Amino acid sequence: MLLADKWKDYKIIDCGEGEKLENIGGFLVSRPDSQVIWPKRLNKWTNMDAIYHRSDKGGGYWQYINKPKDNFIIRYGDLSFKIEFTNFKHIGLFPEQAVNWQFIIDKIKEKKSSGPENIEIKALNLFAYTGGATAACAYAGCDEVVHVDASKKIVSHAKTNIEINNLHQKKVRFIIEDVIKFVLREVRRGRKYDVIIMDPPVYGRGPNGELWQIETSLTRLVEECVKLLSASPILFLINCYTASFSHISLKNILSSSIKTKGIFESGEIGLPIENSDMILPCGIYARFYT
């Protein structure tokens, strides 16, 4: 289990009975979480600023006791991220992904420091959401980062994250497109990347209604992405939040597709629960690196 335990602006105060109590930059929030099937540790949750309520018809809404700040930004290390409360309970980032951001930063910086002086590193971030990994790649020194997501609104949020981190001078390309269509086109163009990152949903639709189902689509996508790896790849990372299969399955997809010599790892990622030995499980990962 990899723990995202280096946050200063984010904490899980308590979890229980399908809910988690979070401190997001001093703003106390209660949100549902399907992983939380154990009792609450605290007898009562008090002083909350916002509560998310599910709707029987799908989605839900926020009940605000106190309004969030207009320009709500939290920091992780040297990186800053905009917080935005959505009708689907999201807050604009997944805090557990900090463990992946840190690994990405470390591997790219390591390559920059040990490689030739003029080494160029290109990264591809698929299902890139609001760009946490995109910002990590740009911050670490990538010469080009390509950010691909099907949602125009989400890509706009990602652009904001790049701007507030003063990374707009970096070469970051934002692509609003179906991921598989984009990857197939890049393969035809002969493009190569040293870093490939993806965080695929279980189910989704592209901008033109293209169907994505992780059980039937992921293996093909990985096989096509492997064709985009450079001769000296640095990292290939897959992260999944909810899936019906084990992290070992993710590692098996990578190890059966990548023939370059390197290290294959997989496992779970999670967040610590304050003043407790308990951990909130937040997904699975598999990675290949050299």
CSV table of C-alpha atoms in Angstrom, one decimal:
chain,number,residue,atom,x,y,z
A,1,MET,CA,0.0,0.0,0.0
A,2,LEU,CA,1.4,3.4,-1.0
A,3,LEU,CA,0.2,6.2,1.3
A,4,ALA,CA,-0.4,9.8,0.4
A,5,ASP,CA,0.8,10.9,3.8
A,6,LYS,CA,2.8,14.1,3.0
A,7,TRP,CA,-0.2,16.5,2.7
A,8,LYS,CA,-0.3,19.6,4.8
A,9,ASP,CA,-3.4,21.1,3.3
A,10,TYR,CA,-5.5,18.0,3.3
A,11,LYS,CA,-6.5,15.5,6.0
A,12,ILE,CA,-9.1,12.8,6.5
A,13,ILE,CA,-10.5,13.5,10.0
A,14,ASP,CA,-12.7,10.4,10.3
A,15,CYS,CA,-14.5,7.8,8.1
A,16,GLY,CA,-17.5,5.6,8.8
A,17,GLU,CA,-20.9,4.4,7.7
A,18,GLY,CA,-20.3,5.3,4.0
A,19,GLU,CA,-19.0,8.8,4.7
A,20,LYS,CA,-15.6,10.6,5.1
A,21,LEU,CA,-14.9,13.8,7.0
A,22,GLU,CA,-12.2,15.8,5.2
A,23,ASN,CA,-10.2,18.9,6.1
A,24,ILE,CA,-9.5,20.6,2.7
A,25,GLY,CA,-7.4,23.6,3.3
A,26,GLY,CA,-9.2,24.3,6.6
A,27,PHE,CA,-12.7,23.7,5.0
A,28,LEU,CA,-14.4,20.7,6.7
A,29,VAL,CA,-16.4,18.6,4.2
A,30,SER,CA,-18.4,15.4,4.5
A,31,ARG,CA,-18.6,13.2,1.4
A,32,PRO,CA,-19.9,9.7,0.6
A,33,ASP,CA,-17.3,7.0,-0.1
A,34,SER,CA,-18.3,3.5,-1.1
A,35,GLN,CA,-15.1,2.0,0.5
A,36,VAL,CA,-16.1,3.1,4.0
A,37,ILE,CA,-18.1,0.2,5.4
A,38,TRP,CA,-16.9,0.4,9.0
A,39,PRO,CA,-18.3,2.4,11.9
A,40,LYS,CA,-17.3,6.1,12.6
A,41,ARG,CA,-14.6,6.5,15.2
A,42,LEU,CA,-15.8,9.9,16.4
A,43,ASN,CA,-19.3,10.1,18.1
A,44,LYS,CA,-20.3,13.3,16.3
A,45,TRP,CA,-19.0,15.3,13.3
A,46,THR,CA,-19.2,19.0,14.2
A,47,ASN,CA,-18.3,22.4,12.6
A,48,MET,CA,-18.7,21.1,9.1
A,49,ASP,CA,-18.6,23.7,6.3
A,50,ALA,CA,-20.2,21.6,3.6
A,51,ILE,CA,-22.1,18.2,3.2
A,52,TYR,CA,-22.6,16.3,0.0
A,53,HIS,CA,-26.0,14.6,-0.3
A,54,ARG,CA,-26.6,11.9,-2.9
A,55,SER,CA,-29.7,12.1,-5.1
A,56,ASP,CA,-31.9,9.0,-5.7
A,57,LYS,CA,-31.9,10.1,-9.4
A,58,GLY,CA,-28.1,10.1,-9.7
A,59,GLY,CA,-25.5,12.7,-8.8
A,60,GLY,CA,-26.4,14.9,-5.8
A,61,TYR,CA,-25.9,18.3,-4.3
A,62,TRP,CA,-23.8,20.2,-1.8
A,63,GLN,CA,-25.3,21.7,1.3
A,64,TYR,CA,-23.1,24.7,2.3
A,65,ILE,CA,-23.1,25.8,5.9
A,66,ASN,CA,-20.3,28.1,4.9
A,67,LYS,CA,-19.5,29.1,1.4
A,68,PRO,CA,-16.1,28.0,0.0
A,69,LYS,CA,-13.6,30.6,-1.1
A,70,ASP,CA,-13.9,32.0,-4.6
A,71,ASN,CA,-10.2,31.3,-5.3
A,72,PHE,CA,-9.8,28.1,-3.4
A,73,ILE,CA,-6.3,26.7,-3.8
A,74,ILE,CA,-4.5,24.0,-1.8
A,75,ARG,CA,-0.8,23.0,-2.0
A,76,TYR,CA,1.1,19.8,-2.1
A,77,GLY,CA,4.8,20.4,-1.8
A,78,ASP,CA,5.7,23.0,-4.5
A,79,LEU,CA,2.5,22.4,-6.4
A,80,SER,CA,-0.8,24.2,-6.1
A,81,PHE,CA,-4.3,23.0,-7.2
A,82,LYS,CA,-7.7,24.7,-7.6
A,83,ILE,CA,-10.5,23.2,-5.5
A,84,GLU,CA,-13.9,23.2,-7.2
A,85,PHE,CA,-17.0,21.5,-5.7
A,86,THR,CA,-19.0,19.6,-8.3
A,87,ASN,CA,-22.5,18.1,-8.4
A,88,PHE,CA,-20.8,14.6,-8.6
A,89,LYS,CA,-19.1,15.1,-5.2
A,90,HIS,CA,-15.7,15.7,-6.7
A,91,ILE,CA,-13.5,18.6,-5.4
A,92,GLY,CA,-11.2,19.1,-8.5
A,93,LEU,CA,-8.5,16.6,-7.5
A,94,PHE,CA,-7.9,13.2,-6.0
A,95,PRO,CA,-5.7,13.7,-3.0
A,96,GLU,CA,-4.4,10.1,-3.0
A,97,GLN,CA,-2.8,10.7,-6.4
A,98,ALA,CA,-0.1,12.7,-4.6
A,99,VAL,CA,1.9,9.4,-4.3
A,100,ASN,CA,1.8,9.1,-8.0
A,101,TRP,CA,2.7,12.7,-8.6
A,102,GLN,CA,5.7,12.4,-6.3
A,103,PHE,CA,6.9,9.2,-8.0
A,104,ILE,CA,6.6,10.9,-11.4
A,105,ILE,CA,8.5,13.9,-10.2
A,106,ASP,CA,11.3,11.8,-8.7
A,107,LYS,CA,11.7,9.6,-11.8
A,108,ILE,CA,11.8,12.5,-14.2
A,109,LYS,CA,14.3,14.5,-12.1
A,110,GLU,CA,16.4,11.5,-11.7
A,111,LYS,CA,16.6,11.0,-15.5
A,112,LYS,CA,17.3,14.7,-16.0
A,113,SER,CA,20.2,14.7,-13.5
A,114,SER,CA,21.7,11.4,-14.7
A,115,GLY,CA,21.2,11.6,-18.4
A,116,PRO,CA,22.9,13.6,-21.1
A,117,GLU,CA,22.9,17.4,-20.5
A,118,ASN,CA,20.6,18.0,-23.5
A,119,ILE,CA,18.2,15.1,-22.8
A,120,GLU,CA,14.6,15.8,-23.9
A,121,ILE,CA,11.7,14.1,-22.0
A,122,LYS,CA,8.2,13.9,-23.4
A,123,ALA,CA,5.2,12.8,-21.4
A,124,LEU,CA,1.7,11.7,-22.3
A,125,ASN,CA,-1.1,11.9,-19.7
A,126,LEU,CA,-4.4,10.1,-20.7
A,127,PHE,CA,-7.7,10.5,-19.0
A,128,ALA,CA,-5.8,13.4,-17.5
A,129,TYR,CA,-8.7,15.0,-15.5
A,130,THR,CA,-7.6,18.3,-13.9
A,131,GLY,CA,-4.0,17.7,-14.6
A,132,GLY,CA,-2.3,16.8,-11.3
A,133,ALA,CA,0.1,14.5,-13.1
A,134,THR,CA,0.4,17.0,-16.0
A,135,ALA,CA,1.6,19.6,-13.5
A,136,ALA,CA,3.9,17.1,-11.9
A,137,CYS,CA,5.5,16.3,-15.3
A,138,ALA,CA,5.9,20.0,-16.2
A,139,TYR,CA,7.3,20.9,-12.8
A,140,ALA,CA,9.8,18.0,-12.9
A,141,GLY,CA,11.3,19.3,-16.1
A,142,CYS,CA,9.6,17.6,-19.0
A,143,ASP,CA,10.2,19.3,-22.3
A,144,GLU,CA,6.7,18.5,-23.6
A,145,VAL,CA,3.6,17.3,-21.8
A,146,VAL,CA,0.5,16.2,-23.8
A,147,HIS,CA,-2.7,16.2,-21.7
A,148,VAL,CA,-5.7,14.3,-23.1
A,149,ASP,CA,-9.2,14.3,-21.7
A,150,ALA,CA,-12.7,14.1,-23.3
A,151,SER,CA,-14.2,16.9,-21.2
A,152,LYS,CA,-13.8,20.5,-22.3
A,153,LYS,CA,-14.7,21.8,-18.8
A,154,ILE,CA,-12.2,19.5,-17.1
A,155,VAL,CA,-9.4,20.5,-19.5
A,156,SER,CA,-10.2,24.2,-18.7
A,157,HIS,CA,-9.6,23.4,-15.0
A,158,ALA,CA,-6.4,21.6,-15.9
A,159,LYS,CA,-5.2,24.8,-17.7
A,160,THR,CA,-5.9,26.8,-14.6
A,161,ASN,CA,-3.8,24.4,-12.6
A,162,ILE,CA,-0.9,24.9,-15.0
A,163,GLU,CA,-1.3,28.7,-14.8
A,164,ILE,CA,-1.4,28.9,-10.9
A,165,ASN,CA,1.8,26.8,-10.8
A,166,ASN,CA,3.5,29.3,-13.2
A,167,LEU,CA,4.1,26.5,-15.6
A,168,HIS,CA,2.4,28.2,-18.6
A,169,GLN,CA,5.9,28.8,-20.1
A,170,LYS,CA,6.3,25.0,-20.3
A,171,LYS,CA,5.2,23.2,-23.5
A,172,VAL,CA,1.9,21.7,-22.4
A,173,ARG,CA,-0.6,20.6,-25.1
A,174,PHE,CA,-4.2,20.2,-24.1
A,175,ILE,CA,-6.2,17.8,-26.3
A,176,ILE,CA,-10.0,17.3,-26.0
A,177,GLU,CA,-10.6,14.0,-27.6
A,178,ASP,CA,-11.4,10.3,-27.2
A,179,VAL,CA,-8.3,8.7,-25.8
A,180,ILE,CA,-8.1,5.7,-28.1
A,181,LYS,CA,-8.6,7.8,-31.2
A,182,PHE,CA,-5.8,10.1,-30.1
A,183,VAL,CA,-3.4,7.3,-29.3
A,184,LEU,CA,-4.1,5.5,-32.6
A,185,ARG,CA,-3.4,8.8,-34.5
A,186,GLU,CA,-0.1,9.3,-32.5
A,187,VAL,CA,1.0,5.7,-33.4
A,188,ARG,CA,0.4,6.5,-37.2
A,189,ARG,CA,2.4,9.7,-36.8
A,190,GLY,CA,5.3,7.8,-35.3
A,191,ARG,CA,5.3,9.9,-32.1
A,192,LYS,CA,7.3,8.8,-29.1
A,193,TYR,CA,7.0,9.5,-25.4
A,194,ASP,CA,9.3,8.7,-22.5
A,195,VAL,CA,6.6,8.9,-19.8
A,196,ILE,CA,3.0,7.6,-20.2
A,197,ILE,CA,0.4,8.0,-17.5
A,198,MET,CA,-3.2,7.0,-17.5
A,199,ASP,CA,-6.1,7.0,-15.0
A,200,PRO,CA,-8.9,5.3,-16.9
A,201,PRO,CA,-12.5,5.2,-15.6
A,202,VAL,CA,-14.5,2.0,-15.4
A,203,TYR,CA,-17.0,3.4,-17.9
A,204,GLY,CA,-17.1,6.5,-20.0
A,205,ARG,CA,-18.0,8.2,-23.2
A,206,GLY,CA,-15.7,10.2,-25.6
A,207,PRO,CA,-16.7,13.7,-27.0
A,208,ASN,CA,-18.6,12.0,-29.8
A,209,GLY,CA,-20.2,9.2,-27.7
A,210,GLU,CA,-17.3,6.8,-28.1
A,211,LEU,CA,-17.8,3.9,-25.6
A,212,TRP,CA,-15.1,3.1,-23.0
A,213,GLN,CA,-15.4,0.0,-20.8
A,214,ILE,CA,-12.3,-0.8,-18.8
A,215,GLU,CA,-12.6,-4.6,-18.9
A,216,THR,CA,-12.8,-4.7,-22.7
A,217,SER,CA,-10.9,-1.5,-23.7
A,218,LEU,CA,-7.9,-1.3,-21.4
A,219,THR,CA,-5.7,-4.0,-22.8
A,220,ARG,CA,-6.0,-2.7,-26.3
A,221,LEU,CA,-5.2,0.8,-25.2
A,222,VAL,CA,-2.1,-0.3,-23.3
A,223,GLU,CA,-0.8,-2.3,-26.3
A,224,GLU,CA,-1.2,0.7,-28.5
A,225,CYS,CA,0.4,3.0,-26.0
A,226,VAL,CA,3.5,0.7,-25.8
A,227,LYS,CA,4.0,1.5,-29.5
A,228,LEU,CA,4.5,5.1,-28.4
A,229,LEU,CA,7.2,4.4,-25.9
A,230,SER,CA,10.6,5.8,-26.7
A,231,ALA,CA,13.7,3.6,-27.1
A,232,SER,CA,14.7,4.5,-23.5
A,233,PRO,CA,11.4,4.9,-21.6
A,234,ILE,CA,11.3,6.3,-18.1
A,235,LEU,CA,7.8,5.3,-16.8
A,236,PHE,CA,4.5,3.8,-17.7
A,237,LEU,CA,1.9,4.2,-15.0
A,238,ILE,CA,-1.7,3.0,-14.8
A,239,ASN,CA,-4.0,4.1,-11.9
A,240,CYS,CA,-7.6,2.9,-11.4
A,241,TYR,CA,-10.0,4.1,-8.7
A,242,THR,CA,-12.8,1.5,-9.0
A,243,ALA,CA,-12.4,-1.7,-10.9
A,244,SER,CA,-13.6,-5.3,-10.7
A,245,PHE,CA,-10.1,-6.7,-10.9
A,246,SER,CA,-6.9,-6.8,-8.9
A,247,HIS,CA,-3.8,-4.6,-9.2
A,248,ILE,CA,-2.1,-7.8,-10.3
A,249,SER,CA,-4.2,-7.8,-13.4
A,250,LEU,CA,-3.0,-4.3,-14.2
A,251,LYS,CA,0.6,-5.4,-13.8
A,252,ASN,CA,0.0,-8.4,-16.0
A,253,ILE,CA,-1.3,-6.2,-18.7
A,254,LEU,CA,1.9,-4.1,-18.5
A,255,SER,CA,4.4,-7.0,-18.2
A,256,SER,CA,2.8,-8.8,-21.2
A,257,SER,CA,2.9,-5.7,-23.4
A,258,ILE,CA,6.2,-4.1,-22.5
A,259,LYS,CA,9.3,-6.0,-23.6
A,260,THR,CA,11.9,-3.3,-22.5
A,261,LYS,CA,14.0,-4.4,-19.5
A,262,GLY,CA,12.8,-2.6,-16.3
A,263,ILE,CA,10.9,-2.9,-13.1
A,264,PHE,CA,7.2,-3.9,-12.8
A,265,GLU,CA,5.3,-3.0,-9.6
A,266,SER,CA,1.6,-2.9,-8.5
A,267,GLY,CA,-0.4,-2.4,-5.4
A,268,GLU,CA,-3.0,-0.2,-3.7
A,269,ILE,CA,-2.9,3.5,-2.9
A,270,GLY,CA,-4.6,5.0,0.1
A,271,LEU,CA,-4.9,8.0,2.5
A,272,PRO,CA,-4.2,7.9,6.3
A,273,ILE,CA,-7.0,8.6,8.7
A,274,GLU,CA,-5.9,11.2,11.3
A,275,ASN,CA,-5.2,9.9,14.8
A,276,SER,CA,-5.8,6.4,13.7
A,277,ASP,CA,-3.9,3.4,12.3
A,278,MET,CA,-6.7,2.9,9.7
A,279,ILE,CA,-6.2,3.7,6.0
A,280,LEU,CA,-8.8,4.6,3.5
A,281,PRO,CA,-8.2,2.5,0.3
A,282,CYS,CA,-8.4,4.7,-2.8
A,283,GLY,CA,-7.6,2.6,-5.8
A,284,ILE,CA,-5.0,0.4,-7.4
A,285,TYR,CA,-1.9,1.1,-9.6
A,286,ALA,CA,0.6,-0.7,-11.7
A,287,ARG,CA,3.8,0.8,-13.1
A,288,PHE,CA,6.8,0.0,-15.2
A,289,TYR,CA,10.0,2.1,-14.8
A,290,THR,CA,13.7,1.9,-15.7
